[in-house]
Amino acid sequence: MNDTTEPQQPTGTTDASAPDATGMDAEIITLDEQPEAVKPDAVKSEDAKAEPTTGEAEGSADPRAASDEDREDDDAPVAGPAGESRQDRLKRLEEEGDIAADYLEELLDIADLDGDIDIDVDGDRASVEVRGATQLKKMNEPRGELLDALQELTRLAVQTRTGDRSRLMLDICGFRAQHKESLEDLAADAIAQAKSGGAPVPLRPMNPFERKVVHDVAKREGLRSESDGDGKDRHVVIYPAS
């Protein structure tokens, strides 16, 4: 359940600046319901159909069709194609980042929102961050629900173009890094409680990204942790040393 992280290798920046606008919350939330004529080409392309993934109804293109358990593989390292060389892997991930940047750039243009897009490769995943997006940052706080939804849409756009399931990581104005610090503090408190009390300590329900952070901290401290529960109730349980 743990990511293997390699040094980041920046690969480029795409400027997607547009005049700021007010009252865009409803437009962003319902963006996937807009007419085909205004949807980003990366999603509506008919040249490459995405294959159904585990937990999705066959023929469904809605990323929300996959259950939280099916997205649990966000907690684990991503396995590339068999026999893939390091150079080929880097090229594949850079391509994912470029596709994601094009999709997000057009999305920001449609919504008339500001934002610069940074493309990177972080270990075994493509990594894309939208910076300078003041409105998106406010809409994403405090729990990052907008980030989760936008990440799933961006992954779908990449999958539609490449035909392969993407595990690209998206961030908005450094939210993940800031949120990670608070999660590590929460995990540290739970670990201390498990060590002193000698009993399993369940944490609040979390999304895959949050659970992965907790798993990493528990492993670093030499304790066992497991994900338990279904759907939105899925959470991490930290066990004391046996």
Short mmCIF file of C-alpha atoms in Angstrom, two decimals:
data_model
loop_
_atom_site.label_atom_id
_atom_site.label_comp_id
_atom_site.label_asym_id
_atom_site.label_seq_id
_atom_site.Cartn_x
_atom_site.Cartn_y
_atom_site.Cartn_z
CA MET A 1 0.00 0.00 0.00
CA ASN A 2 2.96 2.35 -0.26
CA ASP A 3 4.19 4.61 -3.01
CA THR A 4 7.83 4.53 -4.01
CA THR A 5 8.92 8.10 -4.63
CA GLU A 6 11.79 9.15 -6.85
CA PRO A 7 13.21 12.66 -7.20
CA GLN A 8 10.91 14.89 -9.16
CA GLN A 9 11.88 15.71 -12.72
CA PRO A 10 10.10 18.90 -13.91
CA THR A 11 9.14 18.69 -17.53
CA GLY A 12 7.38 21.93 -18.32
CA THR A 13 4.85 24.64 -17.51
CA THR A 14 1.74 25.63 -19.46
CA ASP A 15 0.18 29.06 -18.92
CA ALA A 16 -3.60 28.92 -18.70
CA SER A 17 -4.27 32.46 -17.41
CA ALA A 18 -7.71 33.95 -17.99
CA PRO A 19 -9.57 36.94 -16.45
CA ASP A 20 -10.99 36.19 -13.01
CA ALA A 21 -14.74 35.72 -12.73
CA THR A 22 -17.27 35.64 -9.88
CA GLY A 23 -20.03 33.22 -9.14
CA MET A 24 -18.34 30.33 -10.94
CA ASP A 25 -18.97 27.73 -8.20
CA ALA A 26 -22.09 26.31 -9.85
CA GLU A 27 -20.42 26.31 -13.27
CA ILE A 28 -17.47 24.24 -12.07
CA ILE A 29 -19.62 21.76 -10.16
CA THR A 30 -21.85 21.09 -13.14
CA LEU A 31 -19.16 21.29 -15.78
CA ASP A 32 -19.50 17.61 -16.68
CA GLU A 33 -23.16 18.28 -17.54
CA GLN A 34 -22.44 20.99 -20.12
CA PRO A 35 -23.31 20.44 -23.80
CA GLU A 36 -20.80 18.45 -25.81
CA ALA A 37 -19.90 21.56 -27.78
CA VAL A 38 -18.15 23.14 -24.79
CA LYS A 39 -16.56 20.07 -23.21
CA PRO A 40 -12.77 19.65 -23.54
CA ASP A 41 -11.82 17.64 -26.63
CA ALA A 42 -9.81 15.21 -24.51
CA VAL A 43 -13.00 13.84 -23.00
CA LYS A 44 -15.35 13.95 -25.98
CA SER A 45 -12.84 12.47 -28.43
CA GLU A 46 -14.18 9.45 -30.29
CA ASP A 47 -10.80 8.43 -31.66
CA ALA A 48 -9.89 6.43 -28.55
CA LYS A 49 -12.54 4.85 -26.33
CA ALA A 50 -11.59 4.15 -22.71
CA GLU A 51 -11.74 0.55 -21.60
CA PRO A 52 -13.98 -0.16 -18.58
CA THR A 53 -11.99 -0.43 -15.36
CA THR A 54 -12.53 -2.57 -12.32
CA GLY A 55 -15.66 -1.54 -10.44
CA GLU A 56 -17.15 0.42 -13.37
CA ALA A 57 -20.21 -0.60 -15.30
CA GLU A 58 -19.26 -1.64 -18.82
CA GLY A 59 -19.81 1.20 -21.23
CA SER A 60 -19.84 3.83 -18.48
CA ALA A 61 -17.51 6.79 -18.91
CA ASP A 62 -18.41 8.34 -15.54
CA PRO A 63 -15.39 8.21 -13.19
CA ARG A 64 -17.78 8.34 -10.24
CA ALA A 65 -19.09 4.91 -11.24
CA ALA A 66 -16.04 3.30 -9.59
CA SER A 67 -16.44 2.63 -5.88
CA ASP A 68 -13.99 3.87 -3.27
CA GLU A 69 -12.69 0.32 -2.84
CA ASP A 70 -11.86 0.18 -6.55
CA ARG A 71 -9.82 3.36 -6.20
CA GLU A 72 -7.96 1.83 -3.26
CA ASP A 73 -5.10 1.03 -5.59
CA ASP A 74 -4.19 4.71 -5.20
CA ASP A 75 -2.66 3.46 -1.94
CA ALA A 76 -0.25 1.15 -3.77
CA PRO A 77 2.69 1.64 -6.15
CA VAL A 78 1.70 1.77 -9.80
CA ALA A 79 2.91 -1.09 -11.97
CA GLY A 80 3.78 -0.13 -15.53
CA PRO A 81 3.68 -2.38 -18.60
CA ALA A 82 5.76 -5.54 -18.33
CA GLY A 83 9.31 -5.03 -19.52
CA GLU A 84 8.98 -1.25 -19.64
CA SER A 85 12.34 0.49 -19.43
CA ARG A 86 12.97 3.52 -17.23
CA GLN A 87 13.20 5.72 -20.30
CA ASP A 88 9.93 4.41 -21.73
CA ARG A 89 8.21 4.87 -18.37
CA LEU A 90 9.38 8.48 -18.16
CA LYS A 91 8.19 9.15 -21.70
CA ARG A 92 4.78 7.59 -20.95
CA LEU A 93 4.32 9.65 -17.78
CA GLU A 94 5.40 12.85 -19.53
CA GLU A 95 2.78 12.16 -22.20
CA GLU A 96 0.14 11.72 -19.47
CA GLY A 97 1.16 15.08 -18.01
CA ASP A 98 0.93 16.83 -21.38
CA ILE A 99 -2.55 15.41 -22.04
CA ALA A 100 -3.69 16.39 -18.55
CA ALA A 101 -2.32 19.92 -18.95
CA ASP A 102 -4.16 20.38 -22.27
CA TYR A 103 -7.40 19.16 -20.71
CA LEU A 104 -7.08 21.38 -17.63
CA GLU A 105 -6.09 24.40 -19.71
CA GLU A 106 -9.24 24.10 -21.81
CA LEU A 107 -11.32 23.49 -18.68
CA LEU A 108 -10.02 26.70 -17.11
CA ASP A 109 -10.69 28.61 -20.32
CA ILE A 110 -14.29 27.36 -20.39
CA ALA A 111 -14.84 28.40 -16.79
CA ASP A 112 -12.98 31.70 -17.34
CA LEU A 113 -10.66 31.02 -14.39
CA ASP A 114 -7.02 31.92 -13.82
CA GLY A 115 -4.35 29.28 -13.32
CA ASP A 116 -0.89 28.15 -14.39
CA ILE A 117 -0.26 24.46 -14.95
CA ASP A 118 2.94 22.73 -13.83
CA ILE A 119 3.79 19.28 -15.21
CA ASP A 120 6.08 16.88 -13.36
CA VAL A 121 6.90 13.20 -12.85
CA ASP A 122 6.82 12.01 -9.24
CA GLY A 123 8.14 8.47 -8.89
CA ASP A 124 5.79 6.18 -10.81
CA ARG A 125 3.08 8.78 -11.49
CA ALA A 126 2.59 11.84 -13.63
CA SER A 127 2.02 14.88 -11.44
CA VAL A 128 0.19 18.06 -12.42
CA GLU A 129 -0.48 21.14 -10.29
CA VAL A 130 -2.75 24.12 -11.00
CA ARG A 131 -1.08 27.18 -9.46
CA GLY A 132 -2.31 30.73 -9.07
CA ALA A 133 -5.94 29.57 -9.20
CA THR A 134 -7.42 31.67 -6.40
CA GLN A 135 -11.04 30.72 -7.02
CA LEU A 136 -10.30 27.02 -7.42
CA LYS A 137 -8.32 27.11 -4.17
CA LYS A 138 -11.25 28.63 -2.26
CA MET A 139 -13.72 26.18 -3.80
CA ASN A 140 -11.47 23.23 -2.90
CA GLU A 141 -11.21 24.07 0.80
CA PRO A 142 -11.36 22.71 3.43
CA ARG A 143 -11.42 18.97 2.54
CA GLY A 144 -10.37 18.90 -1.11
CA GLU A 145 -13.59 17.47 -2.59
CA LEU A 146 -13.18 19.56 -5.75
CA LEU A 147 -9.61 18.31 -6.15
CA ASP A 148 -10.72 14.68 -5.91
CA ALA A 149 -13.45 15.17 -8.53
CA LEU A 150 -11.21 17.13 -10.89
CA GLN A 151 -8.46 14.53 -10.56
CA GLU A 152 -10.86 11.75 -11.59
CA LEU A 153 -12.02 13.75 -14.63
CA THR A 154 -8.42 14.47 -15.62
CA ARG A 155 -7.46 10.80 -15.29
CA LEU A 156 -10.42 9.90 -17.49
CA ALA A 157 -9.26 12.42 -20.10
CA VAL A 158 -5.80 10.82 -20.10
CA GLN A 159 -7.24 7.31 -20.29
CA THR A 160 -9.46 8.32 -23.20
CA ARG A 161 -6.42 9.48 -25.17
CA THR A 162 -3.97 6.71 -24.24
CA GLY A 163 -6.28 3.74 -23.72
CA ASP A 164 -4.48 2.94 -20.44
CA ARG A 165 -5.72 3.56 -16.92
CA SER A 166 -4.00 6.60 -15.41
CA ARG A 167 -2.88 7.16 -11.82
CA LEU A 168 -1.92 10.78 -12.39
CA MET A 169 -1.83 12.93 -9.26
CA LEU A 170 -3.39 16.40 -9.38
CA ASP A 171 -2.91 19.28 -6.96
CA ILE A 172 -4.42 22.74 -6.63
CA CYS A 173 -2.23 25.49 -5.17
CA GLY A 174 -0.21 23.12 -2.98
CA PHE A 175 -3.26 21.72 -1.19
CA ARG A 176 -1.93 18.16 -1.03
CA ALA A 177 1.35 19.17 0.59
CA GLN A 178 -0.41 21.27 3.25
CA HIS A 179 -3.07 18.63 3.85
CA LYS A 180 -0.39 15.94 4.08
CA GLU A 181 1.24 17.71 7.03
CA SER A 182 -2.00 17.75 9.02
CA LEU A 183 -2.63 14.09 8.18
CA GLU A 184 0.84 13.11 9.35
CA ASP A 185 0.17 14.87 12.67
CA LEU A 186 -3.14 13.02 12.98
CA ALA A 187 -1.44 9.70 12.22
CA ALA A 188 1.32 10.41 14.75
CA ASP A 189 -1.27 11.01 17.49
CA ALA A 190 -3.06 7.74 16.60
CA ILE A 191 0.25 5.84 16.62
CA ALA A 192 1.12 7.21 20.06
CA GLN A 193 -2.33 6.17 21.30
CA ALA A 194 -1.92 2.66 19.86
CA LYS A 195 1.49 2.27 21.48
CA SER A 196 0.38 3.49 24.90
CA GLY A 197 -3.04 1.84 24.97
CA GLY A 198 -2.10 -1.45 23.32
CA ALA A 199 -5.34 -1.50 21.29
CA PRO A 200 -6.20 -0.81 17.61
CA VAL A 201 -6.97 2.84 16.87
CA PRO A 202 -9.48 3.59 14.07
CA LEU A 203 -9.29 6.95 12.33
CA ARG A 204 -12.01 8.97 10.64
CA PRO A 205 -13.15 8.03 7.11
CA MET A 206 -10.63 9.14 4.49
CA ASN A 207 -10.14 9.15 0.74
CA PRO A 208 -7.36 7.04 -0.88
CA PHE A 209 -4.79 9.84 -0.79
CA GLU A 210 -5.39 10.47 2.91
CA ARG A 211 -5.26 6.77 3.76
CA LYS A 212 -1.96 6.38 1.91
CA VAL A 213 -0.38 9.16 3.99
CA VAL A 214 -1.47 7.43 7.21
CA HIS A 215 -0.22 4.03 5.99
CA ASP A 216 3.17 5.56 5.20
CA VAL A 217 3.50 7.10 8.66
CA ALA A 218 2.48 3.86 10.38
CA LYS A 219 5.00 1.85 8.37
CA ARG A 220 7.73 4.38 9.14
CA GLU A 221 6.99 3.94 12.85
CA GLY A 222 7.04 0.14 12.58
CA LEU A 223 3.31 -0.40 13.15
CA ARG A 224 0.76 -2.25 11.03
CA SER A 225 -2.16 -0.38 9.49
CA GLU A 226 -5.08 -1.59 7.42
CA SER A 227 -7.97 0.01 5.55
CA ASP A 228 -11.40 -1.06 6.76
CA GLY A 229 -15.01 -0.23 5.88
CA ASP A 230 -16.81 0.40 2.61
CA GLY A 231 -17.45 3.42 0.42
CA LYS A 232 -17.37 6.75 2.21
CA ASP A 233 -16.88 4.98 5.54
CA ARG A 234 -13.54 3.46 4.51
CA HIS A 235 -10.89 4.36 7.07
CA VAL A 236 -7.51 3.31 8.44
CA VAL A 237 -7.01 1.27 11.59
CA ILE A 238 -3.59 1.41 13.25
CA TYR A 239 -2.58 -1.64 15.28
CA PRO A 240 -0.12 -1.73 18.21
CA ALA A 241 3.05 -3.73 17.89
CA SER A 242 2.49 -7.41 18.63
#
